[in-house]
mmCIF file of C-alpha atoms and ligand atoms in Angstrom:
data_model
loop_
_atom_site.group_PDB
_atom_site.id
_atom_site.type_symbol
_atom_site.label_atom_id
_atom_site.label_comp_id
_atom_site.label_asym_id
_atom_site.label_seq_id
_atom_site.Cartn_x
_atom_site.Cartn_y
_atom_site.Cartn_z
ATOM 1 C CA UNK F 1 13.256 -26.122 -17.559
ATOM 2 C CA UNK F 2 13.985 -29.720 -17.933
ATOM 3 C CA UNK F 3 15.733 -29.770 -14.629
ATOM 4 C CA UNK F 4 12.701 -27.977 -12.947
ATOM 5 C CA UNK F 5 10.552 -30.523 -14.114
ATOM 6 C CA UNK F 6 12.080 -32.669 -11.610
ATOM 7 C CA UNK F 7 11.420 -36.285 -10.875
ATOM 8 C CA UNK F 8 8.305 -36.148 -12.880
ATOM 9 C CA UNK F 9 10.028 -35.626 -16.193
ATOM 10 C CA UNK F 10 6.886 -34.423 -17.652
ATOM 11 C CA UNK F 11 8.775 -32.214 -19.974
ATOM 12 C CA UNK F 12 11.818 -32.836 -21.903
ATOM 13 C CA UNK F 13 13.975 -31.028 -24.436
ATOM 14 C CA UNK F 14 13.005 -31.552 -27.829
ATOM 15 C CA UNK F 15 15.318 -32.011 -30.904
ATOM 16 C CA UNK F 16 12.951 -31.736 -33.978
ATOM 17 C CA UNK F 17 9.603 -30.132 -35.074
ATOM 18 C CA UNK F 18 8.008 -33.714 -35.287
ATOM 19 C CA UNK F 19 9.331 -34.722 -32.005
ATOM 20 C CA UNK F 20 7.844 -31.620 -30.591
ATOM 21 C CA UNK F 21 4.694 -32.260 -31.932
ATOM 22 C CA UNK F 22 4.697 -35.765 -30.715
ATOM 23 C CA UNK F 23 5.299 -34.546 -27.150
ATOM 24 C CA UNK F 24 2.938 -31.986 -27.301
ATOM 25 C CA UNK F 25 0.293 -34.581 -28.180
ATOM 26 C CA UNK F 26 1.536 -36.505 -25.440
ATOM 27 C CA UNK F 27 1.338 -33.724 -22.824
ATOM 28 C CA UNK F 28 -2.132 -33.188 -23.714
ATOM 29 C CA UNK F 29 -3.211 -36.735 -23.529
ATOM 30 C CA UNK F 30 -1.462 -37.156 -20.196
ATOM 31 C CA UNK F 31 -2.747 -33.834 -18.757
ATOM 32 C CA UNK F 32 -6.535 -34.802 -19.992
ATOM 33 C CA UNK F 33 -6.174 -38.506 -18.518
ATOM 34 C CA UNK F 34 -4.897 -36.949 -15.177
ATOM 35 C CA UNK F 35 -7.708 -34.375 -15.129
ATOM 36 C CA UNK F 36 -10.204 -37.252 -16.080
ATOM 37 C CA UNK F 37 -8.923 -39.255 -13.329
ATOM 38 C CA UNK F 38 -9.415 -36.849 -10.636
ATOM 39 C CA UNK F 39 -5.519 -36.289 -10.334
ATOM 40 C CA UNK F 40 -5.866 -32.309 -10.444
ATOM 41 C CA UNK F 41 -6.338 -31.022 -7.030
ATOM 42 C CA UNK F 42 -5.296 -28.216 -4.884
ATOM 43 C CA UNK F 43 -2.869 -27.338 -1.883
ATOM 44 C CA UNK F 44 -3.466 -24.186 0.307
ATOM 45 C CA UNK F 45 -1.123 -21.827 1.529
ATOM 46 C CA UNK F 46 -1.869 -19.775 4.776
ATOM 47 C CA UNK F 47 -2.128 -15.971 5.015
ATOM 48 C CA UNK F 48 -1.711 -14.110 8.119
ATOM 49 C CA UNK F 49 -2.270 -10.790 9.958
ATOM 50 C CA UNK F 50 1.018 -9.094 9.913
ATOM 51 C CA UNK F 51 0.837 -7.792 13.408
ATOM 52 C CA UNK F 52 -0.703 -10.623 15.308
ATOM 53 C CA UNK F 53 -0.107 -13.520 12.929
ATOM 54 C CA UNK F 54 -3.502 -14.887 13.349
ATOM 55 C CA UNK F 55 -4.708 -16.732 10.465
ATOM 56 C CA UNK F 56 -6.682 -14.665 8.040
ATOM 57 C CA UNK F 57 -6.948 -16.550 4.851
ATOM 58 C CA UNK F 58 -5.925 -19.827 2.458
ATOM 59 C CA UNK F 59 -4.725 -19.399 -0.994
ATOM 60 C CA UNK F 60 -5.712 -22.580 -3.041
ATOM 61 C CA UNK F 61 -3.158 -23.502 -5.602
ATOM 62 C CA UNK F 62 -3.589 -25.921 -8.096
ATOM 63 C CA UNK F 63 -1.692 -29.095 -8.121
ATOM 64 C CA UNK F 64 -1.477 -32.348 -10.734
ATOM 65 C CA UNK F 65 -0.820 -35.128 -8.241
ATOM 66 C CA UNK F 66 -0.065 -37.949 -10.931
ATOM 67 C CA UNK F 67 0.322 -41.372 -10.365
ATOM 68 C CA UNK F 68 2.479 -41.304 -13.120
ATOM 69 C CA UNK F 69 4.904 -38.388 -12.858
ATOM 70 C CA UNK F 70 4.467 -37.427 -9.022
ATOM 71 C CA UNK F 71 3.446 -33.972 -7.809
ATOM 72 C CA UNK F 72 3.555 -31.333 -10.538
ATOM 73 C CA UNK F 73 3.344 -27.838 -10.031
ATOM 74 C CA UNK F 74 1.117 -25.301 -11.892
ATOM 75 C CA UNK F 75 3.930 -23.516 -13.920
ATOM 76 C CA UNK F 76 4.450 -26.782 -15.545
ATOM 77 C CA UNK F 77 0.818 -27.969 -16.658
ATOM 78 C CA UNK F 78 -1.000 -24.567 -16.496
ATOM 79 C CA UNK F 79 0.322 -23.464 -20.267
ATOM 80 C CA UNK F 80 -0.787 -26.859 -21.342
ATOM 81 C CA UNK F 81 -4.281 -26.644 -19.985
ATOM 82 C CA UNK F 82 -4.492 -22.995 -21.375
ATOM 83 C CA UNK F 83 -3.482 -24.523 -24.781
ATOM 84 C CA UNK F 84 -6.168 -27.076 -24.552
ATOM 85 C CA UNK F 85 -8.764 -24.663 -23.626
ATOM 86 C CA UNK F 86 -9.354 -26.001 -20.305
ATOM 87 C CA UNK F 87 -7.969 -23.345 -18.117
ATOM 88 C CA UNK F 88 -11.240 -22.215 -16.862
ATOM 89 C CA UNK F 89 -12.266 -25.781 -16.137
ATOM 90 C CA UNK F 90 -9.312 -26.079 -13.989
ATOM 91 C CA UNK F 91 -10.034 -22.928 -12.135
ATOM 92 C CA UNK F 92 -13.812 -23.997 -11.616
ATOM 93 C CA UNK F 93 -12.277 -27.453 -10.485
ATOM 94 C CA UNK F 94 -10.395 -25.657 -7.887
ATOM 95 C CA UNK F 95 -13.027 -23.609 -6.540
ATOM 96 C CA UNK F 96 -15.110 -26.518 -6.205
ATOM 97 C CA UNK F 97 -12.505 -28.562 -4.315
ATOM 98 C CA UNK F 98 -12.031 -25.372 -2.115
ATOM 99 C CA UNK F 99 -15.671 -25.394 -1.241
ATOM 100 C CA UNK F 100 -15.634 -29.063 -0.440
ATOM 101 C CA UNK F 101 -12.688 -29.079 1.942
ATOM 102 C CA UNK F 102 -13.777 -25.940 3.552
ATOM 103 C CA UNK F 103 -17.051 -28.036 4.421
ATOM 104 C CA UNK F 104 -15.342 -30.907 5.460
ATOM 105 C CA UNK F 105 -12.888 -28.781 7.857
ATOM 106 C CA UNK F 106 -16.185 -26.802 9.056
ATOM 107 C CA UNK F 107 -17.896 -30.177 9.699
ATOM 108 C CA UNK F 108 -14.902 -31.457 11.837
ATOM 109 C CA UNK F 109 -15.212 -28.430 13.960
ATOM 110 C CA UNK F 110 -12.212 -26.515 12.653
ATOM 111 C CA UNK F 111 -11.955 -22.743 12.001
ATOM 112 C CA UNK F 112 -11.540 -21.953 8.401
ATOM 113 C CA UNK F 113 -10.534 -18.598 7.248
ATOM 114 C CA UNK F 114 -11.752 -16.993 3.733
ATOM 115 C CA UNK F 115 -10.225 -18.985 0.890
ATOM 116 C CA UNK F 116 -8.798 -17.236 -2.057
ATOM 117 C CA UNK F 117 -8.509 -18.747 -5.510
ATOM 118 C CA UNK F 118 -6.685 -17.570 -8.661
ATOM 119 C CA UNK F 119 -9.061 -16.731 -11.529
ATOM 120 C CA UNK F 120 -7.649 -16.846 -14.924
ATOM 121 C CA UNK F 121 -8.365 -13.917 -17.732
ATOM 122 C CA UNK F 122 -10.180 -16.796 -19.645
ATOM 123 C CA UNK F 123 -12.624 -17.189 -16.861
ATOM 124 C CA UNK F 124 -13.022 -13.741 -16.121
ATOM 125 C CA UNK F 125 -13.801 -13.179 -19.961
ATOM 126 C CA UNK F 126 -16.328 -15.990 -19.950
ATOM 127 C CA UNK F 127 -20.045 -14.576 -20.431
ATOM 128 C CA UNK F 128 -21.268 -17.981 -18.615
ATOM 129 C CA UNK F 129 -19.275 -17.334 -15.454
ATOM 130 C CA UNK F 130 -22.057 -15.483 -13.821
ATOM 131 C CA UNK F 131 -24.402 -18.426 -14.334
ATOM 132 C CA UNK F 132 -21.858 -21.112 -13.257
ATOM 133 C CA UNK F 133 -21.129 -19.059 -10.025
ATOM 134 C CA UNK F 134 -24.916 -18.892 -8.977
ATOM 135 C CA UNK F 135 -25.326 -22.528 -9.404
ATOM 136 C CA UNK F 136 -22.569 -23.288 -6.903
ATOM 137 C CA UNK F 137 -24.414 -21.485 -4.184
ATOM 138 C CA UNK F 138 -21.194 -19.780 -2.572
ATOM 139 C CA UNK F 139 -20.874 -18.909 0.975
ATOM 140 C CA UNK F 140 -20.851 -15.190 1.130
ATOM 141 C CA UNK F 141 -17.801 -13.426 2.725
ATOM 142 C CA UNK F 142 -15.800 -16.972 2.616
ATOM 143 C CA UNK F 143 -14.344 -16.475 -0.809
ATOM 144 C CA UNK F 144 -11.920 -14.217 -2.644
ATOM 145 C CA UNK F 145 -10.761 -14.214 -6.450
ATOM 146 C CA UNK F 146 -7.329 -13.349 -7.155
ATOM 147 C CA UNK F 147 -6.870 -11.668 -10.696
ATOM 148 C CA UNK F 148 -3.830 -10.831 -12.490
ATOM 149 C CA UNK F 149 -3.615 -7.240 -13.582
ATOM 150 C CA UNK F 150 -3.052 -8.525 -16.980
ATOM 151 C CA UNK F 151 -6.350 -10.207 -16.946
ATOM 152 C CA UNK F 152 -8.447 -7.548 -17.444
ATOM 153 C CA UNK F 153 -6.033 -4.763 -18.399
ATOM 154 C CA UNK F 154 -5.481 -5.951 -21.748
ATOM 155 C CA UNK F 155 -8.907 -6.181 -22.693
ATOM 156 C CA UNK F 156 -11.445 -4.827 -20.621
ATOM 157 C CA UNK F 157 -14.962 -5.186 -21.805
ATOM 158 C CA UNK F 158 -18.388 -5.584 -20.909
ATOM 159 C CA UNK F 159 -18.216 -9.270 -20.149
ATOM 160 C CA UNK F 160 -15.546 -8.438 -17.567
ATOM 161 C CA UNK F 161 -17.481 -5.516 -16.132
ATOM 162 C CA UNK F 162 -20.652 -7.736 -15.870
ATOM 163 C CA UNK F 163 -18.665 -10.567 -14.313
ATOM 164 C CA UNK F 164 -16.740 -8.398 -11.694
ATOM 165 C CA UNK F 165 -20.235 -6.850 -10.673
ATOM 166 C CA UNK F 166 -21.792 -10.316 -10.237
ATOM 167 C CA UNK F 167 -18.855 -11.318 -8.317
ATOM 168 C CA UNK F 168 -19.168 -8.327 -5.944
ATOM 169 C CA UNK F 169 -22.780 -8.925 -5.449
ATOM 170 C CA UNK F 170 -22.312 -12.553 -4.299
ATOM 171 C CA UNK F 171 -20.104 -11.505 -1.433
ATOM 172 C CA UNK F 172 -16.870 -12.651 -2.974
ATOM 173 C CA UNK F 173 -13.737 -10.379 -2.672
ATOM 174 C CA UNK F 174 -11.416 -9.228 -5.567
ATOM 175 C CA UNK F 175 -7.761 -8.928 -5.015
ATOM 176 C CA UNK F 176 -4.980 -7.989 -7.439
ATOM 177 C CA UNK F 177 -2.349 -10.395 -7.750
ATOM 178 C CA UNK F 178 1.282 -10.344 -8.434
ATOM 179 C CA UNK F 179 1.017 -6.393 -8.223
ATOM 180 C CA UNK F 180 4.127 -4.521 -9.422
ATOM 181 C CA UNK F 181 5.170 -7.436 -11.954
ATOM 182 C CA UNK F 182 4.380 -7.327 -15.643
ATOM 183 C CA UNK F 183 1.537 -5.189 -16.330
ATOM 184 C CA UNK F 184 1.660 -3.077 -13.137
ATOM 185 C CA UNK F 185 -0.947 -0.407 -13.426
ATOM 186 C CA UNK F 186 -1.854 2.116 -10.746
ATOM 187 C CA UNK F 187 -5.232 3.049 -12.861
ATOM 188 C CA UNK F 188 -6.434 -0.524 -12.227
ATOM 189 C CA UNK F 189 -6.756 0.166 -8.569
ATOM 190 C CA UNK F 190 -9.381 2.926 -9.272
ATOM 191 C CA UNK F 191 -10.953 0.873 -12.109
ATOM 192 C CA UNK F 192 -11.422 -2.641 -10.083
ATOM 193 C CA UNK F 193 -11.278 -1.157 -6.581
ATOM 194 C CA UNK F 194 -10.178 -4.454 -5.211
ATOM 195 C CA UNK F 195 -10.269 -5.310 -1.765
ATOM 196 C CA UNK F 196 -6.912 -6.234 -1.168
ATOM 197 C CA UNK F 197 -3.803 -6.095 -3.383
ATOM 198 C CA UNK F 198 -0.815 -8.745 -3.411
ATOM 199 C CA UNK F 199 2.708 -7.381 -3.685
ATOM 200 C CA UNK F 200 4.593 -9.689 -6.023
ATOM 201 C CA UNK F 201 6.908 -11.454 -4.081
ATOM 202 C CA UNK F 202 9.851 -10.153 -6.652
ATOM 203 C CA UNK F 203 9.430 -6.781 -4.568
ATOM 204 C CA UNK F 204 9.035 -8.402 -1.162
ATOM 205 C CA UNK F 205 12.145 -10.564 -1.086
ATOM 206 C CA UNK F 206 14.999 -7.982 -1.615
ATOM 207 C CA UNK F 207 13.380 -5.487 1.416
ATOM 208 C CA UNK F 208 15.725 -7.205 3.956
ATOM 209 C CA UNK F 209 18.807 -5.939 2.177
ATOM 210 C CA UNK F 210 17.578 -2.701 0.215
ATOM 211 C CA UNK F 211 16.285 0.645 1.517
ATOM 212 C CA UNK F 212 15.332 1.548 -2.166
ATOM 213 C CA UNK F 213 13.322 -1.495 -2.173
ATOM 214 C CA UNK F 214 11.746 -0.717 1.328
ATOM 215 C CA UNK F 215 10.969 2.633 -0.013
ATOM 216 C CA UNK F 216 9.257 1.350 -2.979
ATOM 217 C CA UNK F 217 7.126 -1.402 -0.720
ATOM 218 C CA UNK F 218 6.289 1.577 1.833
ATOM 219 C CA UNK F 219 5.009 3.542 -1.113
ATOM 220 C CA UNK F 220 2.613 1.111 -2.416
ATOM 221 C CA UNK F 221 1.275 0.293 0.957
ATOM 222 C CA UNK F 222 0.642 3.935 1.134
ATOM 223 C CA UNK F 223 -1.338 4.238 -2.306
ATOM 224 C CA UNK F 224 -3.059 1.287 -0.855
ATOM 225 C CA UNK F 225 -4.066 3.077 2.488
ATOM 226 C CA UNK F 226 -5.186 6.257 0.235
ATOM 227 C CA UNK F 227 -7.583 4.158 -1.740
ATOM 228 C CA UNK F 228 -8.680 1.947 1.181
ATOM 229 C CA UNK F 229 -7.239 -1.426 -0.438
ATOM 230 C CA UNK F 230 -5.555 -3.578 1.913
ATOM 231 C CA UNK F 231 -1.995 -4.784 1.291
ATOM 232 C CA UNK F 232 -0.772 -8.346 1.348
ATOM 233 C CA UNK F 233 2.994 -9.290 1.049
ATOM 234 C CA UNK F 234 3.730 -12.320 -0.995
ATOM 235 C CA UNK F 235 7.264 -14.149 -0.818
ATOM 236 C CA UNK F 236 7.695 -13.548 2.845
ATOM 237 C CA UNK F 237 10.823 -15.813 2.922
ATOM 238 C CA UNK F 238 12.353 -15.051 6.209
ATOM 239 C CA UNK F 239 11.464 -13.909 9.833
ATOM 240 C CA UNK F 240 13.285 -10.756 9.189
ATOM 241 C CA UNK F 241 10.836 -9.519 6.701
ATOM 242 C CA UNK F 242 8.098 -9.705 9.267
ATOM 243 C CA UNK F 243 8.800 -6.612 11.422
ATOM 244 C CA UNK F 244 9.753 -4.379 8.397
ATOM 245 C CA UNK F 245 6.442 -5.149 6.664
ATOM 246 C CA UNK F 246 4.624 -4.724 10.047
ATOM 247 C CA UNK F 247 6.418 -1.480 10.628
ATOM 248 C CA UNK F 248 5.389 -0.264 7.046
ATOM 249 C CA UNK F 249 1.770 -0.983 7.624
ATOM 250 C CA UNK F 250 1.278 -4.025 5.657
ATOM 251 C CA UNK F 251 -1.859 -5.880 6.397
ATOM 252 C CA UNK F 252 -1.268 -9.130 5.671
ATOM 253 C CA UNK F 253 1.569 -11.598 4.872
ATOM 254 C CA UNK F 254 2.039 -15.083 2.894
ATOM 255 C CA UNK F 255 5.189 -16.806 2.358
ATOM 256 C CA UNK F 256 7.346 -19.948 2.635
ATOM 257 C CA UNK F 257 8.881 -18.315 5.859
ATOM 258 C CA UNK F 258 5.616 -18.620 7.649
ATOM 259 C CA UNK F 259 3.699 -21.550 6.072
ATOM 260 C CA UNK F 260 4.362 -23.298 2.511
ATOM 261 C CA UNK F 261 1.331 -24.734 0.676
ATOM 262 C CA UNK F 262 0.026 -27.844 2.181
ATOM 263 C CA UNK F 263 -2.062 -30.767 0.825
ATOM 264 C CA UNK F 264 -5.520 -31.390 2.604
ATOM 265 C CA UNK F 265 -4.230 -33.708 5.271
ATOM 266 C CA UNK F 266 -1.436 -31.508 6.149
ATOM 267 C CA UNK F 267 -3.566 -28.441 6.344
ATOM 268 C CA UNK F 268 -5.919 -30.177 8.691
ATOM 269 C CA UNK F 269 -3.331 -30.635 11.026
ATOM 270 C CA UNK F 270 -2.023 -27.000 10.794
ATOM 271 C CA UNK F 271 -5.810 -25.769 11.351
ATOM 272 C CA UNK F 272 -5.955 -27.753 14.652
ATOM 273 C CA UNK F 273 -2.457 -26.606 15.826
ATOM 274 C CA UNK F 274 -3.579 -22.975 15.041
ATOM 275 C CA UNK F 275 -6.929 -23.443 17.087
ATOM 276 C CA UNK F 276 -4.917 -24.547 19.985
ATOM 277 C CA UNK F 277 -2.780 -21.451 19.886
ATOM 278 C CA UNK F 278 -5.935 -19.298 19.721
ATOM 279 C CA UNK F 279 -5.893 -18.649 16.041
ATOM 280 C CA UNK F 280 -2.291 -17.737 15.682
ATOM 281 C CA UNK F 281 0.677 -19.114 14.054
ATOM 282 C CA UNK F 282 2.620 -21.481 16.118
ATOM 283 C CA UNK F 283 6.239 -20.326 15.458
ATOM 284 C CA UNK F 284 9.054 -23.201 15.836
HETATM 285 P P1 C2E A 301 0.494 -16.727 -7.329
HETATM 286 O O1 C2E A 301 -1.113 -16.831 -7.604
HETATM 287 O O2 C2E A 301 1.029 -15.649 -7.192
HETATM 288 O O3 C2E A 301 0.447 -17.907 -6.215
HETATM 289 C C1 C2E A 301 1.786 -17.612 -5.344
HETATM 290 C C2 C2E A 301 3.042 -18.608 -5.630
HETATM 291 O O4 C2E A 301 4.101 -18.079 -5.202
HETATM 292 C C3 C2E A 301 2.591 -20.092 -5.492
HETATM 293 O O5 C2E A 301 3.489 -20.882 -6.682
HETATM 294 C C4 C2E A 301 3.466 -20.165 -4.105
HETATM 295 O O6 C2E A 301 3.465 -21.584 -3.906
HETATM 296 C C5 C2E A 301 4.371 -19.487 -4.323
HETATM 297 N N1 C2E A 301 4.929 -18.741 -3.216
HETATM 298 C C6 C2E A 301 4.376 -18.622 -2.070
HETATM 299 N N2 C2E A 301 5.094 -18.196 -0.928
HETATM 300 C C7 C2E A 301 6.522 -18.008 -1.433
HETATM 301 C C8 C2E A 301 7.828 -17.718 -0.891
HETATM 302 O O7 C2E A 301 7.946 -17.308 0.045
HETATM 303 N N3 C2E A 301 9.015 -17.829 -1.848
HETATM 304 C C9 C2E A 301 8.724 -18.473 -3.212
HETATM 305 N N4 C2E A 301 9.723 -18.379 -4.008
HETATM 306 N N5 C2E A 301 7.494 -18.668 -3.787
HETATM 307 C C10 C2E A 301 6.391 -18.643 -2.942
HETATM 308 P P2 C2E A 301 2.782 -22.173 -7.282
HETATM 309 O O8 C2E A 301 1.578 -22.776 -6.475
HETATM 310 O O9 C2E A 301 3.504 -22.680 -7.986
HETATM 311 O O10 C2E A 301 1.663 -21.092 -8.369
HETATM 312 C C11 C2E A 301 2.206 -20.625 -9.356
HETATM 313 C C12 C2E A 301 1.198 -19.589 -9.944
HETATM 314 O O11 C2E A 301 0.339 -20.295 -10.806
HETATM 315 C C13 C2E A 301 0.432 -18.843 -9.125
HETATM 316 O O12 C2E A 301 1.111 -17.779 -8.567
HETATM 317 C C14 C2E A 301 -0.756 -18.669 -10.051
HETATM 318 O O13 C2E A 301 -0.544 -17.585 -10.993
HETATM 319 C C15 C2E A 301 -0.947 -19.737 -10.882
HETATM 320 N N6 C2E A 301 -2.019 -20.639 -10.181
HETATM 321 C C16 C2E A 301 -1.942 -21.518 -9.099
HETATM 322 N N7 C2E A 301 -3.302 -22.023 -8.963
HETATM 323 C C17 C2E A 301 -3.818 -21.536 -10.035
HETATM 324 C C18 C2E A 301 -5.227 -22.131 -10.262
HETATM 325 O O14 C2E A 301 -5.949 -22.589 -9.793
HETATM 326 N N8 C2E A 301 -5.756 -21.232 -11.126
HETATM 327 C C19 C2E A 301 -5.010 -20.496 -12.112
HETATM 328 N N9 C2E A 301 -5.669 -19.958 -13.207
HETATM 329 N N10 C2E A 301 -3.786 -20.021 -11.909
HETATM 330 C C20 C2E A 301 -3.194 -20.592 -10.886
HETATM 331 MG MG1 MG A 302 -2.590 -15.949 -6.479
HETATM 332 MG MG1 MG A 303 0.704 -13.873 -6.306
HETATM 333 MG MG1 MG A 304 2.721 -15.350 -9.195
#
């Protein structure tokens, strides 16, 4: 854990309970200060059509660009945000940021595909979500919400049902994220009827080496096809993954092997390059 914290050293090993409590308070204070100072932002990872490698989407991924600690990844602060009751606010900030950036890119004459944002269970369970979304005046067909299966399977209720309805009415797509990890449930595919389903990277990574893993992924894609749900492969790390997934009928690809998450400036250059290449990924 301490090694993962990297140059930021935002987390340390703790020795005593008192130490732990103090550090917890420090991490709360630091995160809150970062939030207040506008250091919470997002990077964007492109998604592509599996056949043509056309740019089909962007996933907005929250980042803490801390003046003090450097770039901090979501795994290192989302839990703290959740403990502080701030997770839904982070989600909303990312959504607003994505809309703002989308408008800037469009204003600069760049082609922008729909943007996906991650929506936590907290936000999906928030009775005021529908009103907040209506206030934002969201562009139809340009947004997608990624939900973890665990977000609604644990406690499916009226609030979630109402929110899912409103989201659909607003022209926002629903995707199931990290399918096949944790609380995998095939029943959720019928209950939620998502537009897309993202197969978790732990299932995608080994397909290059294992026939059994390929069979498993092929079967999930087949289920998706039967239910009219498009499948996205996460964690496409090598060029060798692409023809395999393509042959299996996987629709969309996302992964470090194609494009990494990029900040606003970097993605602006990327969008320009893609436009020059007729909407397709420019392979090195
Ligand atoms: P996720 O939604 O499944 O996002 C994909 C994660 O996989 C991202 O990590 C991305 O950088 C990483 N990834 C993409 N391609 C590859 C690959 O080829 N190999 C490997 N090893 N990793 C790859 P990131 O940005 O660190 O985000 C981690 C998780 O944090 C996300 O997983 C999501 O669950 C959560 N998260 C990120 N942003 C938000 C947000 O705004 N709100 C909420 N509630 N959760 C968020
Ligand atoms: Mg996601
Ligand atoms: Mg995912
Ligand atoms: Mg994930």
